[in-house]
XYZ file of C-alpha atoms in Angstrom:
729
model
C -103.589 8.721 -200.965
C -100.943 6.027 -200.462
C -98.333 8.330 -199.040
C -99.448 7.751 -195.525
C -96.343 9.286 -193.971
C -96.803 12.553 -195.906
C -98.340 15.011 -193.692
C -99.451 17.287 -196.575
C -101.050 14.458 -198.557
C -102.776 13.316 -195.318
C -104.287 16.739 -194.922
C -105.550 16.612 -198.382
C -106.890 13.201 -197.515
C -108.760 14.655 -194.484
C -110.563 17.095 -196.727
C -111.286 14.547 -199.358
C -112.767 11.983 -196.600
C -114.799 14.915 -195.195
C -116.271 15.632 -198.501
C -117.314 11.970 -199.119
C -118.772 11.836 -195.645
C -120.947 14.984 -196.364
C -122.072 13.379 -199.692
C -123.291 10.338 -197.950
C -124.960 12.440 -195.271
C -126.769 14.336 -198.091
C -127.793 11.275 -199.997
C -128.922 9.328 -196.935
C -130.475 12.206 -195.068
C -134.177 10.936 -195.424
C -133.109 7.635 -193.923
C -131.874 9.002 -190.548
C -134.830 7.638 -188.589
C -134.495 4.329 -190.492
C -130.884 4.145 -189.600
C -131.613 4.811 -185.945
C -134.206 2.096 -185.969
C -132.033 -0.410 -187.807
C -129.157 0.347 -185.333
C -131.426 -0.181 -182.318
C -132.542 -3.509 -183.729
C -129.180 -4.756 -184.424
C -127.727 -3.591 -181.085
C -130.625 -5.333 -179.170
C -129.516 -8.670 -180.920
C -125.956 -8.495 -179.935
C -124.923 -10.989 -177.309
C -123.078 -8.981 -174.751
C -121.475 -11.831 -173.214
C -120.096 -11.220 -169.706
C -117.478 -13.939 -170.683
C -116.401 -16.061 -173.410
C -116.998 -19.830 -172.874
C -114.082 -21.128 -170.703
C -111.483 -23.119 -172.074
C -110.433 -26.083 -170.051
C -106.639 -26.794 -170.162
C -105.131 -29.123 -167.438
C -106.328 -27.626 -164.003
C -107.438 -24.285 -165.372
C -110.353 -22.685 -167.077
C -109.157 -19.837 -169.312
C -111.710 -17.167 -170.597
C -111.963 -13.439 -171.362
C -114.760 -11.275 -169.816
C -115.719 -7.710 -170.171
C -115.976 -5.523 -166.933
C -118.854 -2.990 -166.546
C -117.832 0.297 -168.307
C -114.714 -1.059 -169.872
C -113.941 -1.066 -173.587
C -111.599 -3.976 -173.678
C -111.827 -7.450 -172.011
C -109.738 -9.166 -169.259
C -108.073 -12.426 -169.782
C -108.689 -14.529 -166.629
C -108.452 -18.063 -165.308
C -109.814 -19.913 -162.408
C -109.232 -23.568 -161.007
C -111.721 -26.034 -162.563
C -111.726 -27.854 -159.160
C -113.367 -24.800 -157.502
C -115.587 -23.883 -160.212
C -118.854 -25.866 -159.326
C -119.317 -24.145 -156.067
C -119.688 -20.966 -157.907
C -122.220 -21.945 -160.592
C -125.605 -20.186 -160.556
C -128.529 -22.095 -161.947
C -130.815 -18.797 -162.113
C -132.190 -18.205 -165.508
C -131.766 -16.569 -167.779
C -128.167 -15.891 -166.609
C -127.337 -19.400 -165.656
C -123.729 -19.970 -165.353
C -120.651 -18.864 -163.304
C -121.329 -16.264 -160.669
C -118.785 -13.646 -161.289
C -119.596 -11.547 -158.105
C -119.040 -14.266 -155.603
C -116.512 -16.112 -157.722
C -113.976 -13.308 -157.957
C -112.123 -14.950 -155.012
C -111.011 -17.886 -157.194
C -110.455 -15.660 -160.297
C -107.031 -14.632 -161.454
C -106.602 -11.823 -163.765
C -103.767 -12.382 -166.393
C -103.850 -9.480 -168.782
C -106.175 -6.432 -168.665
C -106.431 -5.260 -172.332
C -107.678 -1.776 -171.197
C -104.066 -1.420 -169.693
C -102.591 -2.689 -172.840
C -104.422 0.016 -174.718
C -102.623 2.481 -172.632
C -99.336 0.883 -173.694
C -100.389 1.191 -177.389
C -101.765 4.633 -177.951
C -105.402 3.913 -176.724
C -105.737 0.848 -178.889
C -105.616 -2.928 -177.933
C -105.798 -5.485 -180.737
C -104.072 -9.011 -179.992
C -103.148 -11.165 -182.783
C -101.393 -14.109 -181.020
C -101.811 -15.482 -177.553
C -100.110 -18.751 -176.172
C -99.963 -19.902 -172.548
C -96.840 -22.079 -171.753
C -97.498 -25.717 -171.311
C -96.505 -25.118 -167.560
C -99.133 -22.430 -167.154
C -96.573 -20.121 -165.906
C -96.060 -17.707 -168.818
C -98.247 -16.049 -171.481
C -96.733 -14.936 -174.782
C -98.825 -12.538 -176.829
C -98.493 -9.964 -179.617
C -100.228 -6.537 -179.631
C -100.696 -4.359 -182.660
C -98.611 -1.349 -182.573
C -100.608 1.134 -184.615
C -98.069 3.816 -185.050
C -95.368 1.482 -186.588
C -97.881 -1.047 -188.171
C -96.434 -4.239 -186.753
C -97.290 -6.561 -183.982
C -94.898 -6.527 -180.856
C -94.153 -9.704 -178.603
C -94.515 -9.555 -174.887
C -94.255 -12.293 -172.250
C -96.007 -12.077 -169.058
C -95.279 -14.039 -165.777
C -98.627 -15.255 -164.801
C -97.722 -15.802 -161.239
C -96.498 -12.236 -160.554
C -98.389 -10.377 -163.383
C -95.022 -8.679 -164.431
C -93.789 -8.386 -167.889
C -90.600 -10.395 -168.630
C -87.604 -8.210 -169.637
C -87.195 -10.523 -172.698
C -88.068 -11.617 -175.261
C -89.593 -8.389 -176.413
C -89.437 -8.398 -180.365
C -91.231 -6.329 -183.083
C -92.818 -7.750 -186.318
C -93.505 -11.042 -184.716
C -95.796 -13.153 -186.877
C -95.856 -16.496 -185.100
C -94.646 -18.118 -181.867
C -94.516 -21.539 -180.391
C -93.495 -22.812 -176.694
C -90.695 -25.469 -176.288
C -88.935 -27.169 -173.416
C -91.862 -27.380 -171.243
C -92.396 -23.556 -171.251
C -88.664 -22.562 -170.747
C -88.156 -21.609 -174.250
C -90.132 -19.565 -176.752
C -89.702 -19.856 -180.397
C -90.826 -16.883 -182.540
C -90.873 -15.822 -186.223
C -90.354 -12.298 -187.367
C -90.974 -10.350 -190.586
C -88.825 -8.040 -192.837
C -89.986 -4.568 -193.790
C -92.197 -6.002 -196.363
C -94.113 -8.192 -193.768
C -92.604 -11.290 -195.138
C -92.084 -13.934 -192.166
C -88.344 -14.790 -192.627
C -86.439 -15.467 -189.419
C -87.072 -17.801 -186.549
C -85.504 -16.974 -183.094
C -85.406 -18.970 -179.914
C -85.508 -17.195 -176.530
C -84.772 -18.854 -173.221
C -87.108 -17.423 -170.583
C -85.306 -15.774 -167.707
C -81.987 -15.843 -169.503
C -79.923 -12.634 -170.155
C -78.260 -14.044 -173.256
C -79.220 -12.880 -176.685
C -81.996 -14.774 -178.617
C -80.546 -17.493 -180.938
C -81.371 -17.248 -184.693
C -82.586 -20.689 -185.675
C -83.420 -20.152 -189.302
C -82.985 -17.217 -191.770
C -84.576 -17.238 -195.232
C -82.999 -14.359 -197.243
C -84.823 -15.211 -200.549
C -87.704 -12.597 -201.046
C -90.168 -15.390 -202.291
C -89.675 -17.669 -199.211
C -92.072 -17.382 -196.288
C -91.730 -19.187 -192.903
C -94.208 -20.257 -190.241
C -94.009 -22.395 -187.168
C -96.372 -24.097 -184.596
C -96.038 -26.686 -181.728
C -97.526 -30.033 -182.111
C -100.508 -30.499 -179.650
C -98.547 -32.664 -177.286
C -95.703 -30.114 -177.188
C -93.120 -32.653 -178.256
C -92.055 -30.935 -181.246
C -92.156 -27.543 -182.985
C -92.849 -27.835 -186.892
C -91.326 -25.187 -189.270
C -93.114 -24.615 -192.665
C -91.326 -22.920 -195.346
C -93.083 -22.202 -198.536
C -92.473 -20.232 -201.809
C -93.587 -20.016 -205.526
C -91.837 -23.328 -206.259
C -91.868 -25.557 -202.988
C -93.415 -26.225 -199.694
C -91.377 -27.922 -196.758
C -91.850 -29.004 -193.258
C -89.220 -29.219 -190.727
C -89.103 -30.630 -187.297
C -87.460 -29.268 -184.061
C -87.205 -31.347 -180.961
C -89.163 -29.241 -178.344
C -87.074 -30.799 -175.472
C -83.872 -29.424 -177.138
C -84.852 -26.599 -179.373
C -81.163 -25.640 -180.161
C -80.405 -29.120 -181.476
C -81.176 -28.218 -185.026
C -84.016 -28.619 -187.525
C -84.796 -31.790 -189.529
C -86.529 -31.875 -192.975
C -89.564 -34.249 -192.831
C -91.522 -33.374 -195.815
C -91.090 -31.601 -199.121
C -93.478 -31.048 -201.970
C -94.775 -28.503 -204.732
C -95.634 -24.972 -204.039
C -98.690 -23.663 -202.334
C -99.614 -27.241 -200.703
C -101.201 -27.207 -197.240
C -99.071 -29.232 -195.114
C -99.877 -29.577 -191.195
C -97.818 -32.164 -189.107
C -98.944 -33.549 -185.622
C -97.387 -36.158 -183.419
C -99.127 -39.006 -181.552
C -97.218 -41.670 -179.674
C -94.264 -41.976 -181.861
C -95.864 -41.255 -185.115
C -95.912 -38.100 -187.260
C -99.270 -37.433 -188.936
C -99.315 -35.140 -192.108
C -102.459 -33.669 -193.173
C -101.897 -32.344 -196.575
C -103.316 -31.716 -200.336
C -99.820 -32.129 -202.002
C -99.843 -33.830 -205.328
C -99.468 -37.529 -205.595
C -96.866 -38.815 -208.076
C -97.018 -35.504 -209.772
C -100.745 -35.433 -210.224
C -102.900 -32.861 -208.551
C -105.352 -34.053 -206.022
C -108.769 -32.730 -205.449
C -108.824 -33.019 -201.505
C -106.828 -33.350 -198.509
C -105.518 -36.731 -197.208
C -103.692 -37.972 -194.184
C -100.241 -39.648 -193.975
C -98.143 -41.044 -191.224
C -94.659 -42.214 -190.436
C -92.656 -43.173 -187.460
C -90.678 -40.378 -185.795
C -87.595 -42.390 -185.768
C -87.860 -43.552 -189.350
C -84.330 -44.086 -190.829
C -85.202 -43.844 -194.464
C -84.276 -40.768 -196.316
C -86.435 -39.475 -197.649
C -89.083 -40.504 -195.132
C -91.642 -43.048 -196.517
C -95.111 -41.856 -195.520
C -97.966 -44.268 -195.540
C -101.518 -43.534 -196.375
C -103.940 -43.706 -193.384
C -107.203 -43.767 -195.254
C -108.152 -44.799 -198.777
C -109.673 -42.221 -200.974
C -113.565 -42.001 -200.687
C -115.445 -39.733 -203.053
C -118.492 -40.095 -200.763
C -116.723 -39.136 -197.694
C -114.182 -36.394 -198.248
C -111.778 -35.230 -195.429
C -112.005 -31.396 -194.870
C -110.105 -31.165 -191.699
C -108.795 -33.266 -188.737
C -107.932 -32.651 -185.044
C -106.058 -34.797 -182.505
C -106.250 -35.643 -178.760
C -104.480 -38.288 -177.014
C -107.448 -40.870 -177.266
C -109.119 -39.786 -180.454
C -108.839 -38.489 -183.963
C -111.806 -36.265 -185.063
C -112.516 -35.507 -188.632
C -114.629 -32.983 -190.378
C -115.960 -34.748 -193.530
C -118.151 -33.550 -196.575
C -120.756 -35.814 -198.144
C -121.636 -34.134 -201.210
C -122.569 -30.613 -200.045
C -123.321 -31.701 -196.230
C -120.838 -31.429 -193.512
C -120.389 -34.163 -190.855
C -118.297 -34.724 -187.797
C -116.864 -38.108 -186.509
C -114.264 -39.524 -184.247
C -111.968 -42.403 -184.373
C -110.245 -44.078 -181.180
C -106.385 -43.675 -181.000
C -104.034 -45.465 -181.412
C -105.149 -46.685 -184.871
C -104.603 -50.386 -185.836
C -101.055 -50.942 -187.202
C -101.696 -51.569 -190.774
C -99.348 -51.001 -193.793
C -102.176 -50.589 -196.168
C -104.738 -47.715 -196.009
C -108.380 -48.458 -194.963
C -111.470 -46.791 -195.830
C -112.738 -44.596 -192.897
C -116.120 -46.622 -192.742
C -114.006 -49.737 -191.864
C -112.930 -47.992 -188.478
C -116.638 -47.589 -187.509
C -116.313 -43.983 -186.773
C -118.799 -42.460 -184.241
C -120.798 -39.592 -185.861
C -121.403 -36.796 -183.624
C -124.815 -35.004 -183.655
C -125.373 -31.953 -185.691
C -128.144 -29.649 -186.690
C -129.576 -29.232 -190.023
C -128.107 -26.891 -192.636
C -124.589 -26.784 -191.409
C -122.479 -24.585 -193.405
C -119.205 -24.919 -191.605
C -117.552 -26.622 -188.650
C -114.546 -24.881 -186.891
C -112.253 -26.790 -184.438
C -111.883 -25.036 -181.125
C -108.474 -24.434 -179.479
C -108.585 -27.751 -177.848
C -105.273 -26.863 -176.000
C -105.522 -29.817 -173.710
C -104.050 -32.734 -175.427
C -104.692 -35.260 -172.834
C -108.511 -34.469 -172.512
C -111.077 -36.406 -174.462
C -113.408 -33.491 -174.594
C -113.069 -31.655 -177.888
C -114.647 -28.218 -178.682
C -116.164 -27.308 -182.202
C -118.086 -24.395 -183.360
C -121.038 -25.252 -185.658
C -122.279 -22.630 -188.081
C -125.544 -22.666 -190.004
C -127.508 -19.812 -192.208
C -130.355 -20.430 -189.776
C -128.779 -20.808 -186.492
C -126.570 -18.561 -184.429
C -123.143 -20.126 -183.885
C -123.040 -22.922 -181.527
C -119.810 -23.809 -179.420
C -120.099 -27.443 -178.480
C -118.022 -29.836 -176.269
C -118.054 -33.352 -177.357
C -116.844 -35.752 -174.810
C -115.379 -38.520 -177.256
C -114.953 -41.230 -174.518
C -118.209 -41.040 -172.631
C -120.371 -39.753 -175.523
C -121.696 -36.891 -173.726
C -122.159 -33.543 -175.513
C -123.005 -29.982 -174.349
C -123.768 -26.821 -176.012
C -121.566 -24.433 -173.876
C -122.362 -21.191 -175.674
C -124.835 -20.089 -178.215
C -127.274 -17.020 -178.397
C -130.865 -17.785 -178.120
C -132.761 -15.251 -180.243
C -136.025 -16.742 -179.376
C -135.534 -15.703 -175.897
C -133.184 -12.767 -176.300
C -130.491 -14.310 -174.192
C -127.103 -16.057 -174.358
C -126.258 -19.451 -173.082
C -122.915 -19.487 -171.511
C -122.453 -22.591 -169.554
C -119.552 -24.714 -168.370
C -119.613 -28.176 -166.452
C -122.794 -30.062 -165.613
C -125.144 -27.259 -165.002
C -127.242 -26.819 -168.234
C -130.521 -25.159 -168.643
C -132.840 -27.937 -167.889
C -130.525 -30.271 -169.834
C -131.890 -29.157 -173.279
C -128.491 -28.692 -174.645
C -126.992 -31.981 -173.394
C -127.044 -35.327 -175.075
C -125.245 -38.691 -175.290
C -123.578 -40.314 -178.178
C -123.660 -43.736 -176.575
C -125.344 -46.436 -178.717
C -126.559 -43.884 -181.212
C -125.974 -44.778 -184.888
C -125.900 -42.040 -187.657
C -129.326 -42.715 -188.845
C -130.871 -42.183 -185.404
C -128.841 -38.939 -184.935
C -130.189 -37.749 -188.217
C -133.630 -38.291 -186.821
C -132.799 -36.454 -183.670
C -131.503 -33.438 -185.254
C -134.433 -33.102 -187.776
C -137.096 -33.656 -185.067
C -135.731 -31.296 -182.346
C -134.163 -28.414 -183.948
C -134.815 -26.226 -180.882
C -132.184 -28.366 -179.179
C -129.769 -26.104 -181.182
C -131.978 -22.891 -180.979
C -132.464 -23.375 -184.701
C -134.570 -20.575 -186.528
C -135.751 -22.869 -189.385
C -139.237 -22.553 -188.118
C -139.186 -18.872 -189.079
C -136.643 -18.780 -191.916
C -136.406 -21.232 -194.703
C -133.039 -22.480 -195.984
C -132.888 -24.093 -199.437
C -130.213 -25.397 -201.767
C -130.136 -25.156 -205.448
C -127.628 -26.149 -208.267
C -127.505 -23.384 -210.841
C -126.164 -24.094 -214.360
C -123.439 -21.627 -215.201
C -122.583 -20.530 -218.731
C -120.526 -23.662 -219.485
C -122.974 -26.129 -217.743
C -121.069 -26.402 -214.520
C -123.562 -26.641 -211.657
C -122.979 -23.810 -208.986
C -124.389 -24.398 -205.494
C -126.695 -21.618 -204.330
C -128.188 -21.241 -200.856
C -131.257 -19.204 -200.472
C -132.591 -17.914 -197.086
C -135.970 -16.094 -196.564
C -138.597 -15.383 -193.924
C -141.523 -17.938 -194.084
C -143.862 -15.320 -193.085
C -142.808 -12.689 -195.628
C -142.113 -14.690 -198.785
C -144.179 -13.378 -201.642
C -143.572 -14.930 -205.069
C -141.803 -12.567 -207.505
C -142.176 -9.531 -204.999
C -139.317 -9.777 -202.672
C -135.884 -7.907 -203.010
C -132.902 -9.986 -202.574
C -129.153 -9.743 -201.561
C -126.749 -12.023 -203.294
C -123.388 -12.761 -201.534
C -120.188 -14.015 -203.223
C -116.301 -14.493 -202.540
C -114.893 -17.131 -204.838
C -111.153 -16.703 -203.960
C -108.233 -18.413 -202.196
C -110.261 -21.729 -201.931
C -111.917 -20.174 -198.899
C -115.576 -21.224 -197.915
C -118.090 -18.552 -198.344
C -119.183 -17.352 -194.999
C -122.876 -18.457 -194.710
C -123.069 -18.171 -190.912
C -126.176 -16.674 -189.263
C -125.792 -12.844 -189.208
C -128.088 -11.048 -186.829
C -127.909 -7.795 -188.698
C -129.334 -9.667 -191.768
C -132.430 -10.471 -189.784
C -133.584 -6.809 -190.222
C -133.578 -7.453 -193.965
C -135.214 -10.968 -193.722
C -137.904 -9.672 -191.425
C -138.697 -6.906 -194.037
C -139.231 -9.433 -196.852
C -135.700 -9.682 -198.309
C -134.284 -12.722 -199.834
C -130.700 -13.673 -198.798
C -128.741 -15.868 -201.218
C -125.154 -17.175 -201.200
C -123.337 -18.177 -204.426
C -120.592 -20.681 -204.079
C -118.761 -19.672 -207.254
C -115.571 -21.280 -208.496
C -112.445 -20.055 -206.889
C -114.017 -20.695 -203.523
C -113.841 -23.663 -201.172
C -115.779 -26.622 -199.963
C -115.723 -28.437 -203.287
C -112.107 -29.558 -203.815
C -108.830 -28.107 -205.134
C -110.126 -28.325 -209.005
C -113.081 -26.176 -207.873
C -110.709 -23.511 -206.481
C -108.193 -23.671 -209.462
C -110.859 -23.387 -211.995
C -111.792 -19.874 -210.591
C -108.432 -18.367 -210.231
C -105.727 -16.781 -212.415
C -106.616 -17.234 -216.139
C -110.001 -18.735 -215.031
C -111.070 -16.075 -212.868
C -113.657 -15.168 -215.354
C -115.421 -18.499 -214.264
C -116.150 -17.039 -210.787
C -117.713 -13.753 -212.223
C -119.874 -15.774 -214.837
C -120.956 -18.061 -212.117
C -122.085 -14.994 -209.982
C -124.025 -13.627 -212.912
C -125.686 -16.957 -213.594
C -126.914 -17.197 -209.770
C -128.139 -13.681 -209.960
C -130.293 -14.395 -213.138
C -131.478 -17.613 -211.632
C -133.058 -15.722 -208.526
C -134.847 -13.333 -210.928
C -135.900 -15.820 -213.390
C -137.172 -18.254 -210.895
C -139.089 -15.488 -209.201
C -137.305 -15.612 -205.852
C -136.386 -11.883 -206.236
C -138.399 -9.278 -208.034
C -136.921 -7.915 -211.262
C -134.651 -4.855 -210.928
C -134.604 -5.516 -206.951
C -131.563 -7.605 -206.615
C -128.312 -6.402 -204.745
C -124.979 -7.678 -204.494
C -122.645 -7.969 -201.433
C -118.785 -8.664 -201.529
C -116.068 -8.506 -198.879
C -112.317 -8.142 -199.962
C -111.800 -10.507 -202.894
C -115.615 -10.887 -202.991
C -115.721 -7.145 -203.674
C -113.702 -7.909 -206.875
C -116.194 -10.444 -207.810
C -119.247 -8.168 -207.496
C -117.637 -5.306 -209.105
C -116.401 -7.477 -212.168
C -119.980 -8.925 -212.252
C -121.404 -5.240 -212.540
C -118.864 -4.418 -215.308
C -119.836 -7.478 -217.342
C -123.615 -6.951 -216.855
C -124.514 -3.506 -215.376
C -128.259 -3.930 -215.292
C -127.859 -7.237 -213.419
C -128.053 -5.355 -209.765
C -130.021 -2.470 -208.599
C -127.441 -1.946 -205.769
C -124.407 -3.267 -204.300
C -122.347 -3.230 -201.208
C -118.533 -3.511 -201.674
C -116.593 -3.809 -198.298
C -112.865 -3.286 -198.318
C -112.840 -4.471 -201.931
C -109.859 -5.530 -204.122
C -110.869 -3.297 -207.266
C -107.499 -2.311 -208.933
C -105.952 -5.689 -209.209
C -103.381 -4.877 -212.194
C -101.886 -1.833 -210.356
C -101.769 -3.480 -206.887
C -100.155 -6.626 -208.292
C -97.740 -4.710 -210.360
C -96.663 -2.289 -207.758
C -97.806 -3.411 -204.187
C -97.757 -0.465 -201.830
C -99.011 -2.827 -199.111
C -97.166 -6.073 -198.873
C -98.595 -8.981 -200.841
C -97.918 -12.649 -200.253
C -97.106 -15.625 -202.652
C -100.757 -16.817 -202.141
C -102.025 -13.553 -203.856
C -100.037 -14.015 -206.819
C -100.828 -17.662 -207.052
C -104.490 -16.543 -206.869
C -104.662 -13.684 -209.339
C -101.538 -14.098 -211.393
C -98.215 -12.407 -211.921
C -98.700 -9.332 -214.185
C -95.014 -9.198 -215.002
C -95.838 -12.256 -217.191
C -97.447 -11.080 -220.379
C -100.176 -13.861 -220.553
C -101.062 -13.303 -216.737
C -101.263 -9.482 -217.405
C -103.698 -9.901 -220.250
C -105.771 -12.331 -217.963
C -105.984 -9.858 -215.197
C -106.831 -7.067 -217.463
C -109.880 -8.897 -218.509
C -111.579 -9.038 -215.184
C -109.870 -6.169 -213.177
C -112.815 -3.965 -211.970
C -110.970 -0.601 -212.431
C -109.857 -1.366 -215.915
C -113.239 -2.530 -217.288
C -115.526 0.189 -216.152
C -118.161 0.849 -219.137
C -118.663 4.293 -220.455
C -122.068 5.820 -220.954
C -123.824 2.837 -219.077
C -126.110 3.248 -216.149
C -124.557 1.530 -213.256
C -126.372 0.295 -210.125
C -126.156 2.242 -206.776
C -123.057 1.203 -204.986
C -121.887 1.816 -201.373
C -118.226 1.180 -201.119
C -116.631 0.860 -197.482
C -113.031 0.872 -197.031
C -110.559 1.404 -194.188
C -106.771 2.398 -193.680
C -106.429 -0.733 -191.527
C -106.932 -3.320 -194.315
C -104.781 -5.332 -196.793
C -106.007 -3.283 -199.693
C -105.511 0.330 -199.730
C -108.368 2.976 -199.615
C -107.178 4.450 -202.811
C -108.453 1.437 -204.642
C -111.826 2.155 -203.590
C -111.546 5.850 -204.193
C -110.149 5.339 -207.682
C -112.875 2.909 -208.710
C -115.513 5.276 -207.246
C -114.178 8.315 -209.188
C -113.979 6.505 -212.433
C -117.495 5.095 -212.177
C -118.841 8.625 -211.499
C -116.881 9.934 -214.431
C -117.724 7.160 -217.076
C -121.235 5.838 -216.132
C -124.505 7.803 -216.707
C -125.307 10.025 -213.939
C -128.600 9.169 -211.912
C -129.193 10.718 -208.463
C -131.343 7.524 -207.674
C -128.128 5.427 -208.408
C -125.324 7.115 -206.296
C -121.871 5.849 -205.854
C -121.088 6.294 -202.115
C -117.642 6.004 -200.542
C -117.401 5.389 -196.854
C -113.763 5.818 -195.772
C -112.804 5.067 -191.973
C -109.502 5.201 -189.967
C -111.180 2.916 -187.422
C -110.937 -0.767 -187.237
C -114.722 -1.400 -187.197
C -114.404 -5.270 -186.382
C -113.012 -4.332 -182.851
C -115.880 -2.049 -181.968
C -119.518 -3.230 -181.645
C -120.958 0.164 -181.837
C -119.388 0.857 -185.019
C -120.245 -2.347 -186.478
C -123.898 -1.670 -185.759
C -123.712 1.900 -187.116
C -121.925 0.538 -190.298
C -124.402 -2.198 -190.905
C -127.348 0.107 -190.078
C -126.076 2.524 -192.828
C -125.716 -0.375 -195.410
C -128.952 -1.833 -194.755
C -130.745 1.574 -194.944
C -128.909 2.175 -198.216
C -130.215 -1.142 -199.696
C -133.853 -0.493 -198.531
C -133.653 3.086 -199.832
C -132.296 1.992 -203.336
C -135.048 -0.551 -203.850
C -137.799 1.812 -202.961
C -136.576 4.558 -204.928
């Protein structure tokens, strides 16, 4: 199945996929009406935005919009100075009038035409407008060759530039005020290893700036937000380094500014003569649990550079992320399990000693209840004091919010309103009755907390209809694991509800607890939705991540089992009516939990799961990264091999045991091969006790479902119908 270029093998694959498809159709034949109903429900909740919320950068507003009858969007821009005269105040479609406003709109890239260039498919990974707004550099996926191709388009003429046009491009950054483009390319194993500089309009060959021949070294590049520098990160299994390139003269060489141990997160920014480093690197050889912020002068003469701490450690206020503009530093912080967002004016006071964040009197920005994640927006305009963030919650559709840090005004510029079945897409001073506007002036944090708790409809919050509760669950070793439980207030019946438990627990990544409109179909049918923040995931420090990876991966699995038992024992979910859900590495988590405790779940959904860890790590058919081996281990090492074998889902399938019903979805367009899912399904069918009420279904697709809303609804309807059928059978 992995011989993708073997035509004979692929013919056999087609027959195999057709057989699996027919098996699903046979098992699910009595749910056709239910699937159709679910698909209609889910489609009705999709916010078919005419336009993304415009991004202000300099004089322009950039956005993507979908034209009637077209599959792919168009990238456009319009002058902000002409925007207000085409704003419509008519509800429910308040916002820019695209009919009369066409006269000020400039089409930059029509991705429907790009699809014609790339075999009927248009998937863009990178897209960067030059700082002078004259060019757009972007990469499109070449499906036939399985890599991303770089193109540069002249935004004044609309024509493609003759160069650079490169293949296997993984990163890019503008320099020299838009006259030069730096880009990184990968080798045949998809390892980013070389950096080139191309002078726009020049006929000369692109200049090789960096070449890393070592197979375990990866490179990455980005520009600082003020475009003064380009930073180059190189990292391997033994080190992490950051180099600096002067953007005004990108051919002048690269300078090492930071070096630390492997797998450290290192982001360098520049502000008025100072370099700021946001990192979680070890201090004095001792691992730290959280990120911290350092700074040093750009022209520092010491070698190595002496970096100063900006903030003192504060266990009560952990910094999760930072973002810069010319006038303010914004910080996403965590207090226990709660996220907050604050800003501090720049430049900061000149002090040699670190200070506590509280001493700088940060301004706390308003947020709704139950925030599960805060995402910094693009925030391209370094010289604007308006910064955009996306706020996520289990009981609220994502809200895109502009915070004007100097004046204190804030505005929700995009959010789906499920109560009125419409989506707010606004920009500028025209908001729907002003309900989504506010001011930060003279508001302290206590008063802001009162606002958000008293007026959740400001955020289109659904907590009036759906309860969101937080619990700490004791795992097998006494460690407390956070568990989030979501249910319909109308349909909650003690010890009578079916439930769905989500888990991930890998790479130190936050478990995605955002509101999902497809889950509304389960919630409204009385289901309990739960999220287990098991060890190995993010949001609780580096130690939490490290205690759920490599030799300690079993901790993640046992945490998930403990949370599942908690739901049943505390009568949130009826016994024998709990299902599991895992995506990618989360699929490994759920499958391993099933192996360890087959009667734990009645059903499970495994989406593009990582199921044969031993074979994949030993003989990677698809390229893996250093982070994959750091997460799961190096099976070439005998100790790591035995540790992986203890939890590998494929290697630990039990014989003559009744397994839950499982629906596995996999695709050829994922990091983990479809053969992993097929092997696991085949072995479970062979080893486990056969029960027609507990089928093992394998849904294989060649499509990239994430890029097609129709396919998304269809797949979600199948999964939901499967769960409902298994609980009722």
